[in-house]
Coordinates of C-alpha atoms in Angstrom, one line a residue:
M1 CA -0.1 0.5 0.2
R2 CA 3.1 2.5 1.0
I3 CA 4.3 1.8 -2.4
V4 CA 1.6 2.3 -4.1
M5 CA 1.1 5.6 -2.4
L6 CA 4.5 6.8 -3.4
V7 CA 4.2 6.2 -6.8
T8 CA 1.3 8.2 -6.9
L9 CA 2.8 11.0 -5.4
L10 CA 6.0 10.8 -7.5
W11 CA 3.7 11.0 -10.8
L12 CA 1.8 14.1 -8.9
S13 CA 5.0 15.5 -8.4
G14 CA 5.8 15.6 -11.9
C15 CA 2.8 16.9 -13.3
V16 CA 3.6 20.2 -11.1
S17 CA 5.1 22.8 -13.0
E18 CA 6.2 25.3 -10.8
N19 CA 7.5 24.8 -7.3
Q20 CA 7.7 27.2 -4.3
G21 CA 10.8 27.9 -5.1
G22 CA 9.8 29.5 -8.8
N23 CA 11.5 26.7 -10.8
F24 CA 9.7 24.9 -13.3
S25 CA 9.6 21.3 -14.5
A26 CA 11.0 20.1 -18.2
E27 CA 7.5 19.6 -19.1
F28 CA 6.4 23.2 -18.7
D29 CA 6.2 25.2 -21.3
Q30 CA 6.7 28.6 -20.3
N31 CA 6.2 30.7 -23.3
E32 CA 2.9 28.9 -23.5
A33 CA 2.1 29.5 -19.9
A34 CA 2.9 33.2 -20.9
K35 CA 1.0 33.6 -23.8
T36 CA -2.5 32.2 -21.8
R37 CA -1.5 34.7 -18.8
I38 CA -1.2 37.5 -21.7
S39 CA -4.7 36.7 -23.1
L40 CA -6.1 36.6 -19.6
G41 CA -4.7 40.0 -18.4
L42 CA -5.8 41.8 -21.7
T43 CA -9.4 40.2 -21.3
Y44 CA -9.6 41.2 -18.0
L45 CA -8.5 44.7 -18.9
K46 CA -11.1 45.0 -21.6
N47 CA -13.4 44.4 -19.2
G48 CA -12.3 46.9 -16.8
N49 CA -10.8 44.6 -13.9
Y50 CA -7.5 46.2 -13.6
T51 CA -6.3 44.5 -10.6
Q52 CA -6.8 41.2 -12.2
A53 CA -5.1 42.4 -15.8
K54 CA -1.9 43.4 -14.1
M55 CA -1.4 40.3 -11.8
N56 CA -1.6 37.8 -14.9
L57 CA 0.3 40.3 -17.0
D58 CA 3.0 40.4 -14.1
K59 CA 2.7 36.6 -14.2
A60 CA 3.2 36.3 -17.6
L61 CA 6.1 38.5 -17.4
S62 CA 7.7 36.1 -14.7
F63 CA 6.9 32.9 -16.9
A64 CA 8.8 34.5 -19.8
P65 CA 10.8 37.6 -19.5
R66 CA 12.6 37.7 -22.8
L67 CA 9.1 37.1 -24.6
A68 CA 8.3 40.4 -26.6
D69 CA 4.7 39.8 -26.0
S70 CA 5.3 39.9 -22.3
H71 CA 6.1 43.6 -22.2
Y72 CA 3.7 44.3 -25.2
G73 CA 1.2 43.7 -23.2
L74 CA 2.3 45.4 -20.1
A75 CA 3.1 48.3 -22.4
Y76 CA -0.6 48.3 -23.6
Y77 CA -1.8 48.3 -19.7
Y78 CA 0.4 51.0 -18.8
Q79 CA -1.1 52.9 -21.8
V80 CA -4.7 52.4 -20.7
V81 CA -3.9 53.4 -17.2
G82 CA -2.1 56.2 -18.0
E83 CA 1.1 55.7 -16.8
V84 CA 3.2 57.3 -20.2
E85 CA 6.8 56.6 -19.0
R86 CA 6.5 53.2 -18.1
A87 CA 4.4 52.2 -21.6
R88 CA 7.1 53.9 -23.2
E89 CA 9.6 51.8 -21.5
A90 CA 8.1 48.5 -22.1
Y91 CA 7.2 49.3 -25.8
E92 CA 11.0 50.0 -26.1
T93 CA 11.7 46.4 -24.7
A94 CA 9.3 44.6 -26.5
M95 CA 10.8 46.2 -29.8
S96 CA 14.3 45.7 -28.9
L97 CA 13.5 41.7 -28.3
A98 CA 11.6 41.6 -31.5
P99 CA 12.7 44.6 -33.9
R100 CA 10.8 43.0 -36.6
N101 CA 7.4 42.7 -35.2
A102 CA 5.2 45.0 -37.3
D103 CA 1.9 44.3 -34.8
I104 CA 4.1 45.7 -31.8
A105 CA 5.9 48.5 -34.0
N106 CA 2.4 49.9 -35.2
S107 CA 0.7 49.7 -31.7
Y108 CA 3.7 51.8 -30.6
G109 CA 3.4 54.2 -33.4
A110 CA -0.1 55.0 -32.2
F111 CA 0.9 55.4 -28.4
L112 CA 3.8 57.7 -29.7
C113 CA 1.4 59.7 -31.8
Q114 CA -1.0 60.2 -28.9
Q115 CA 2.0 61.6 -27.1
G116 CA 2.5 63.8 -30.0
D117 CA 5.6 62.4 -31.3
Y118 CA 4.2 62.5 -35.0
E119 CA 7.7 61.9 -36.8
E120 CA 9.0 59.0 -34.2
A121 CA 5.5 57.7 -34.6
K122 CA 5.6 57.6 -38.6
T123 CA 8.8 55.9 -38.2
F124 CA 7.2 52.7 -36.8
F125 CA 4.2 52.9 -38.6
L126 CA 6.2 52.4 -41.8
Q127 CA 8.3 49.7 -40.1
A128 CA 5.4 48.1 -40.1
V129 CA 3.8 48.6 -43.4
N130 CA 7.2 47.4 -44.9
S131 CA 7.0 44.2 -43.0
K132 CA 7.1 41.5 -45.9
Q133 CA 4.8 39.3 -43.7
Y134 CA 2.3 42.0 -42.0
A135 CA -1.4 41.5 -42.9
N136 CA -2.9 44.7 -41.6
S137 CA -0.9 47.7 -43.5
A138 CA -4.5 49.0 -44.2
A139 CA -4.9 49.6 -40.5
T140 CA -1.8 51.0 -40.2
Y141 CA -2.0 53.3 -42.8
E142 CA -5.2 54.2 -41.3
N143 CA -3.8 54.9 -38.2
M144 CA -1.0 57.1 -40.4
A145 CA -3.8 59.4 -41.6
L146 CA -5.6 60.0 -38.1
C147 CA -2.1 60.7 -36.4
A148 CA -1.0 63.2 -39.6
Q149 CA -4.6 64.9 -39.2
S150 CA -4.2 65.5 -35.3
Q151 CA -1.0 67.0 -36.3
G152 CA -2.4 69.3 -39.1
Q153 CA -0.7 67.2 -41.9
G154 CA -4.0 67.5 -43.6
E155 CA -2.3 66.4 -47.3
D156 CA -0.3 63.8 -45.4
A157 CA -3.5 62.2 -44.2
I158 CA -5.3 61.8 -47.4
E159 CA -2.4 60.5 -48.7
Y160 CA -2.3 57.8 -46.3
L161 CA -5.9 57.2 -46.3
N162 CA -5.4 56.2 -50.3
S163 CA -2.5 53.9 -49.4
A164 CA -5.1 52.0 -47.2
L165 CA -7.3 51.7 -49.7
K166 CA -4.8 49.9 -52.0
H167 CA -4.6 47.3 -49.6
Q168 CA -8.1 47.4 -48.7
P169 CA -10.5 48.9 -51.3
G170 CA -13.7 48.0 -49.3
R171 CA -12.4 49.4 -45.8
A172 CA -15.8 51.3 -45.1
K173 CA -14.0 53.4 -41.9
T174 CA -11.0 54.6 -44.1
L175 CA -13.7 55.5 -47.0
F176 CA -15.6 57.8 -44.7
I177 CA -12.8 59.4 -43.0
L178 CA -11.4 59.7 -46.6
T179 CA -14.6 61.4 -47.7
E180 CA -14.6 63.8 -44.4
M181 CA -11.4 64.6 -45.5
Y182 CA -12.1 65.9 -49.3
V183 CA -15.5 67.8 -47.5
A184 CA -13.2 69.7 -45.0
T185 CA -10.8 70.7 -48.1
E186 CA -13.6 71.5 -50.2
Q187 CA -12.5 68.9 -52.9
Y188 CA -16.4 67.9 -53.7
D189 CA -15.7 65.7 -56.4
L190 CA -13.4 63.5 -54.8
A191 CA -15.8 63.4 -51.9
E192 CA -18.7 62.5 -54.0
Q193 CA -16.7 59.6 -55.8
T194 CA -15.5 58.4 -52.2
L195 CA -18.7 58.0 -50.6
R196 CA -20.5 56.3 -53.5
K197 CA -17.6 53.9 -53.1
Y198 CA -18.7 53.9 -49.3
E199 CA -22.4 53.3 -50.1
K200 CA -21.2 50.2 -51.6
V201 CA -19.9 48.6 -48.6
A202 CA -21.9 50.1 -45.6
R203 CA -25.3 50.7 -44.7
V204 CA -27.0 54.3 -44.8
S205 CA -26.5 56.0 -41.7
P206 CA -27.1 59.4 -40.4
D207 CA -23.7 60.1 -40.7
S208 CA -23.4 59.0 -44.5
L209 CA -26.4 61.0 -45.2
W210 CA -25.1 64.3 -43.8
M211 CA -21.7 63.6 -45.9
A212 CA -23.9 63.6 -48.9
I213 CA -25.9 66.8 -48.0
E214 CA -22.5 68.3 -47.3
I215 CA -21.6 67.4 -50.8
A216 CA -24.3 68.7 -53.0
T217 CA -24.4 71.8 -50.9
G218 CA -21.1 72.5 -51.8
K219 CA -21.5 71.7 -55.2
G220 CA -24.6 74.0 -55.3
D221 CA -26.9 71.1 -55.9
I222 CA -29.4 72.4 -54.0
L223 CA -32.4 70.0 -55.3
T224 CA -30.3 67.0 -54.6
A225 CA -29.2 68.4 -51.3
N226 CA -33.3 68.9 -50.3
G227 CA -33.5 65.3 -51.0
Y228 CA -30.8 63.8 -49.0
G229 CA -32.4 66.2 -46.4
D230 CA -35.6 64.6 -46.5
M231 CA -34.1 61.0 -46.2
L232 CA -32.4 62.1 -42.8
L233 CA -35.8 63.6 -41.6
T234 CA -37.7 60.4 -42.6
M235 CA -35.1 57.9 -42.0
Y236 CA -33.7 58.9 -38.5
P237 CA -35.9 61.6 -37.0
D238 CA -34.4 61.0 -33.5
S239 CA -30.5 61.3 -34.5
P240 CA -28.7 64.6 -33.5
L241 CA -27.3 65.0 -37.3
T242 CA -31.3 65.5 -37.8
K243 CA -31.8 67.8 -35.3
L244 CA -28.7 69.9 -36.4
Y245 CA -30.2 69.5 -39.9
I246 CA -33.5 71.0 -38.4
D247 CA -32.0 73.8 -36.4
R248 CA -29.8 74.8 -39.7
Q249 CA -32.8 75.0 -41.8
Q250 CA -34.7 77.4 -39.3
K251 CA -31.6 79.6 -39.3
L252 CA -31.8 80.5 -43.1
P253 CA -32.7 83.9 -44.1
Q254 CA -36.5 83.6 -45.3
P255 CA -37.4 85.0 -49.1
V256 CA -39.8 87.7 -49.6
I257 CA -41.8 86.3 -52.4
K258 CA -44.4 88.3 -54.5
V259 CA -47.7 86.9 -54.8
K260 CA -50.4 88.7 -57.2
T261 CA -53.7 89.6 -56.4
K262 CA -56.7 89.6 -58.4
P263 CA -57.7 93.3 -59.4
Q264 CA -60.6 93.9 -57.5
Q265 CA -63.6 94.6 -60.2
I266 CA -65.6 98.0 -60.4
V267 CA -68.8 97.8 -60.8
K268 CA -71.3 100.6 -61.9
P269 CA -73.9 101.4 -58.9
D270 CA -77.1 101.3 -60.8
T271 CA -76.2 97.9 -62.0
V272 CA -75.5 96.2 -58.6
S273 CA -77.3 93.4 -57.5
V274 CA -77.7 92.2 -54.0
A275 CA -76.0 88.9 -55.2
D276 CA -73.3 90.7 -56.7
L277 CA -72.6 92.8 -53.8
Q278 CA -72.3 89.7 -51.5
A279 CA -69.7 87.7 -54.0
S280 CA -67.8 91.3 -54.4
T281 CA -67.5 91.4 -50.6
E282 CA -66.4 87.5 -50.2
S283 CA -63.9 87.6 -53.0
N284 CA -62.3 90.8 -51.3
S285 CA -62.5 88.8 -47.7
E286 CA -60.8 85.7 -49.3
A287 CA -58.0 88.0 -50.4
T288 CA -57.3 89.7 -47.5
T289 CA -53.5 91.2 -47.5
P290 CA -51.5 94.5 -46.6
A291 CA -52.7 97.1 -49.2
A292 CA -49.9 98.7 -49.3
E293 CA -47.2 96.1 -49.6
N294 CA -49.0 93.6 -51.6
T295 CA -46.3 91.4 -50.8
V296 CA -46.5 88.1 -48.5
T297 CA -43.5 86.4 -46.6
K298 CA -43.5 82.8 -47.3
A299 CA -41.1 80.7 -45.2
E300 CA -38.9 78.2 -47.3
P301 CA -39.4 74.6 -46.8
E302 CA -37.5 73.0 -44.1
N303 CA -35.1 70.5 -46.4
S304 CA -33.6 73.7 -48.4
L305 CA -29.6 74.6 -48.2
P306 CA -27.9 77.5 -49.0
A307 CA -25.1 77.0 -51.4
V308 CA -23.1 79.8 -49.9
A309 CA -23.2 81.2 -46.4
T310 CA -24.5 84.4 -45.3
E311 CA -23.0 87.0 -42.9
S312 CA -26.3 86.3 -40.9
E313 CA -26.3 82.9 -41.2
T314 CA -22.5 82.8 -39.7
T315 CA -23.6 85.0 -36.6
S316 CA -26.5 83.0 -36.1
Q317 CA -24.8 80.2 -36.1
A318 CA -22.1 81.6 -33.6
M319 CA -25.0 82.6 -31.4
A320 CA -26.2 78.7 -31.4
T321 CA -23.0 77.8 -29.7
D322 CA -22.6 78.3 -25.5
E323 CA -22.1 82.0 -24.7
S324 CA -19.4 81.0 -22.3
V325 CA -17.3 78.9 -24.7
K326 CA -15.2 80.9 -26.8
F327 CA -12.3 78.3 -27.6
H328 CA -11.7 74.9 -28.0
I329 CA -8.4 73.2 -27.3
V330 CA -7.7 70.7 -30.0
Q331 CA -7.4 66.9 -28.7
P332 CA -6.2 63.7 -30.1
K333 CA -8.2 62.2 -33.0
E334 CA -10.4 65.5 -33.4
N335 CA -11.1 67.7 -36.6
L336 CA -12.0 70.5 -38.1
Y337 CA -15.1 69.2 -39.6
R338 CA -16.2 67.2 -36.2
L339 CA -15.7 70.4 -34.5
S340 CA -17.4 72.5 -36.9
L341 CA -20.8 69.8 -36.6
K342 CA -20.3 70.0 -32.7
Y343 CA -19.9 73.7 -32.1
N344 CA -22.6 74.2 -35.3
I345 CA -20.2 76.6 -36.9
K346 CA -19.4 76.5 -40.7
L347 CA -16.0 75.1 -41.7
D348 CA -15.7 78.0 -43.6
T349 CA -16.1 80.5 -41.0
L350 CA -14.0 78.4 -38.2
K351 CA -11.1 78.7 -41.1
A352 CA -11.7 82.7 -41.3
W353 CA -11.8 83.1 -37.3
N354 CA -8.6 81.2 -37.0
N355 CA -6.5 82.3 -40.1
L356 CA -6.5 78.7 -41.3
D357 CA -5.6 77.5 -44.4
N358 CA -7.9 75.9 -47.3
N359 CA -7.0 72.4 -46.0
G360 CA -8.2 73.4 -42.6
S361 CA -5.4 71.5 -40.7
I362 CA -5.3 71.5 -36.8
K363 CA -2.7 70.4 -34.4
I364 CA -3.1 68.8 -31.0
G365 CA -3.5 71.3 -28.2
T366 CA -4.4 74.2 -30.7
K367 CA -6.5 77.3 -29.7
L368 CA -9.2 77.4 -32.1
W369 CA -11.8 80.2 -31.5
L370 CA -15.1 79.9 -31.6
V371 CA -16.3 83.4 -32.0
P372 CA -15.5 86.1 -34.4
P373 CA -12.3 87.9 -33.8
A374 CA -13.7 90.9 -32.2
E375 CA -14.6 89.1 -29.4
Q376 CA -11.7 87.1 -29.3
T377 CA -9.5 87.8 -26.0
Q378 CA -6.6 86.1 -24.5

């Protein structure tokens, strides 16, 4: 009996991968165990359980300290919790252990872009896309475009987005961002072509209809813009963009339309009958208008858009913003087009108020005025 128990204990000890001293058995695959811990850690991180995430990622590092993914996982954890220096150190260690790992290079580039290190970020992005076995070049080029856009490099952003589409022509997100960039730079024909491609791979949405309205308006095709406006009102009545569209329509200048009235018939007194008199009175009451003006004001339909903003329009748009908010500090991944929607101010107006070039390029940390120059105070 004792022999059986001893054999059983020896067999169990052979299955134990790690003892209290931290030594591993020959059967224990440290790299595979580390990868399992990394996967668990990132799952916990995604679900917001930072304690369990850190514990598993630390365990992975203890299992495989020379595995690049162990440092990569910790780098992402530190990036999420905002420990910038630790994140940078972990990324650098990961890259030193796996200098040809395109996924790590792409993530490190995105991290550096968040810190405003555009040139250094571009170096790692290009390192990723130049890797022969890298399958996510489209995503990396898109990251490069967003990074360039956040640093005010509008032309670079458009170039990178087109490069992304060469690798993945049907990438919906890239097509939509490129459409936005073309609208922001008033390249409406290219914007229209790109939006048509987007519509082939994505469903109609409030955002795509708004883009269509902006493009048609920019091209001066008010009838088409009205049609897309009707679609927005019908299909997405509760969308914030629908509310923005209605607000814009209500602020449009209302034209005065002259309406011709029928001339009153003059009848000789000696030929007037009671029936004629009654008919004359009824017809006069039906056409009651201010006699001196002989015009009426007719409101434009809600689904019409102006081709060019007027001075009164831009003034009313400025009033639509919170009066206490006179400027905006540009944050990562923001662009002028999105800010124009947020504050309900036309792109051209924002460019004029901030002396921006036609590309509408803005950089992270830029102070963007939301009021006319006369109201701008330091």
